[in-house]
Amino acid sequence: MTTAPTDSTSTEGGFLDLWYQERHNDEISLGLHVKTVLHSVQSPFQRVDILDTTGFGRIMTLDGLMMVTERDEFVYHEMISHVPLLVHANPKRVLVIGGGDGGTLREVLRHDSVQEAVLCEIDGEVVDAARKFLPYVASGLNHPRAKIHIADGVEFVRGSDAGSFDVVIVDSTDPIGPGVGLFSGAFYKEVRRILRPGGIVMAQCESPWENAIDLKKVYGNLKEAFQGVYAMTGTIPTYPFGYWSWGFASDTVHPHANIDMERARAIEKTTRYYNSEIHAGAFALPNFLKQRLKGVAANA
Ligand code: SAM
């Protein structure tokens, strides 16, 4: 976060021109003008900040890294939820790992077939801050069909019964700190064990433009556990490079060949980004990404 006095001659003694800045690497950064710092707490895992910005509403950052903004969160949360749920035959029990802001849970619970949506978030401070300062994003956290666990997702999956979920959604931070284990081949193999036949995992997989992360390794770890691995992309203005990717993996289900159009039509009435055309289109990859994922993603 950088500050600069912009008007030192004003009788009120000037005012602070506050900016949030996320440095994506040594050359590139994102800056948002900040009206107020609403909340800042150091948890056992990370610093949780809530800022009120001029252009993107309230935002949540963890250790200074962008997680959620009120203005563009719908893109990420709609795509990571509706894509797997609308190609699964009948999703009844869903597990969300991470996702303590509640946005993914909100979208998962738009599906009437979902009898129970379990969220496993490592940091209770994230859940508390979201409930208090991001009421719409966090609305899924208070839903009667939601079950919230504050625990490490790696341990939670390891401790879950075989075949106990239809869809697992990994809505994690980057592969640093507590999030590292959520990108490993061993973790994805455990995820496969807890999925029922016809099960699907959907995992956030970083930006296709990000060179600091070995994207082929990230998708390769999914490929270690599942027969079918596909990359999906979408545009999120406040995420690194404004372009994001998600991994879709299943042994049997194709990511867009059999979209349940009746359910999709119902969901499309509630969404601002998701529709069945963008669902299918999001798996059409640009050549540079096909080259990067050759051999690990079936659509590369
Ligand atoms: N959409 C965001 C993104 O792509 O950067 C992620 C949002 S969500 C807030 C990420 C959550 O994952 C954080 O609240 C973080 O505490 C949680 N998390 C990180 N490592 C975890 C772990 N091992 N088990 C469970 N939750 C974890």
Coordinates of N, CA, C and O in Angstrom, one line a residue, residues 1 16 23 78 91 93 98 107 112 119 126 137 145 157 173 175 188 207 209-210 215 222 230 234-235 251 275 282 286:
M1 N 0.9 -1.2 0.0 CA 0.0 0.0 0.0 C 0.9 1.2 0.0 O 1.9 1.3 0.8
L16 N -4.6 12.4 2.7 CA -3.8 11.3 2.2 C -4.5 10.7 0.9 O -5.7 10.5 0.9
R23 N 1.8 -6.1 -6.2 CA 2.9 -6.2 -7.2 C 2.8 -7.7 -7.7 O 3.0 -8.6 -7.0
E78 N -18.9 -17.6 -10.1 CA -19.9 -18.3 -11.0 C -19.2 -19.4 -11.8 O -19.7 -20.5 -11.9
P91 N -25.6 -33.4 -8.7 CA -24.7 -33.1 -7.5 C -25.5 -32.9 -6.2 O -26.3 -32.0 -6.1
R93 N -23.8 -33.6 -2.8 CA -22.9 -33.2 -1.7 C -21.6 -32.6 -2.3 O -20.9 -33.3 -3.1
G98 N -11.0 -24.0 1.1 CA -10.7 -22.6 1.0 C -12.0 -21.8 0.9 O -13.0 -22.2 1.6
E107 N -22.8 -19.5 -4.8 CA -23.2 -20.0 -6.1 C -23.5 -21.4 -6.1 O -24.5 -21.9 -6.7
D112 N -30.6 -26.5 -6.6 CA -31.5 -27.2 -5.7 C -31.1 -28.6 -5.3 O -31.4 -29.1 -4.3
L119 N -17.9 -26.4 3.6 CA -16.8 -25.6 3.3 C -15.7 -25.9 4.4 O -16.0 -25.9 5.6
V126 N -10.8 -15.1 8.2 CA -11.3 -14.8 6.8 C -12.9 -14.9 6.8 O -13.5 -14.0 6.3
V137 N -21.2 -11.2 -0.7 CA -20.2 -12.2 -1.1 C -20.4 -13.4 -0.1 O -20.5 -14.6 -0.4
R145 N -28.2 -25.0 4.2 CA -27.6 -26.2 3.6 C -26.1 -26.2 3.6 O -25.4 -27.0 3.1
V157 N -9.5 -33.5 3.8 CA -9.7 -34.4 2.7 C -9.1 -35.8 3.1 O -9.8 -36.8 2.9
T173 N -5.9 -20.0 -2.1 CA -4.9 -18.9 -2.3 C -3.9 -19.5 -3.3 O -4.0 -20.6 -3.8
P175 N -0.2 -21.0 -4.7 CA 0.6 -22.1 -4.1 C 1.7 -21.6 -3.2 O 2.9 -21.9 -3.5
Y188 N -4.4 -34.2 -4.8 CA -5.5 -34.5 -5.8 C -5.8 -36.0 -5.8 O -7.0 -36.3 -6.1
S207 N -2.8 -17.7 -13.1 CA -2.9 -16.9 -14.4 C -2.1 -17.6 -15.5 O -0.9 -17.9 -15.3
W209 N -0.7 -16.1 -17.8 CA 0.4 -15.2 -18.1 C 1.5 -15.3 -17.0 O 2.6 -14.7 -17.2
E210 N 1.2 -16.0 -15.9 CA 2.2 -15.9 -14.8 C 3.3 -16.9 -15.1 O 3.2 -18.1 -15.2
L215 N 2.9 -23.6 -14.6 CA 1.5 -24.0 -14.8 C 1.4 -25.5 -15.3 O 0.5 -26.2 -14.9
L222 N -2.7 -32.5 -11.4 CA -4.1 -33.0 -11.5 C -4.1 -34.3 -12.4 O -4.8 -35.2 -12.1
Y230 N -8.8 -30.7 -18.0 CA -9.0 -29.7 -18.9 C -8.7 -28.3 -18.3 O -9.0 -28.1 -17.1
G234 N -10.8 -17.4 -18.0 CA -11.8 -16.3 -17.9 C -11.1 -15.0 -17.5 O -9.9 -15.0 -17.0
T235 N -11.8 -13.9 -17.7 CA -11.2 -12.6 -17.4 C -11.6 -12.0 -16.1 O -12.8 -12.0 -15.8
D251 N -12.6 -38.5 -14.1 CA -12.3 -39.7 -14.9 C -13.3 -40.0 -16.0 O -13.0 -40.7 -16.9
N275 N -23.0 -18.2 -18.5 CA -24.1 -18.8 -19.4 C -23.6 -20.0 -20.1 O -22.3 -20.2 -20.1
A282 N -15.2 -21.2 -22.6 CA -14.1 -21.0 -21.7 C -13.0 -22.1 -21.8 O -11.9 -22.0 -21.2
P286 N -6.2 -20.2 -26.0 CA -5.3 -19.6 -27.0 C -4.1 -20.4 -27.2 O -3.7 -21.3 -26.4

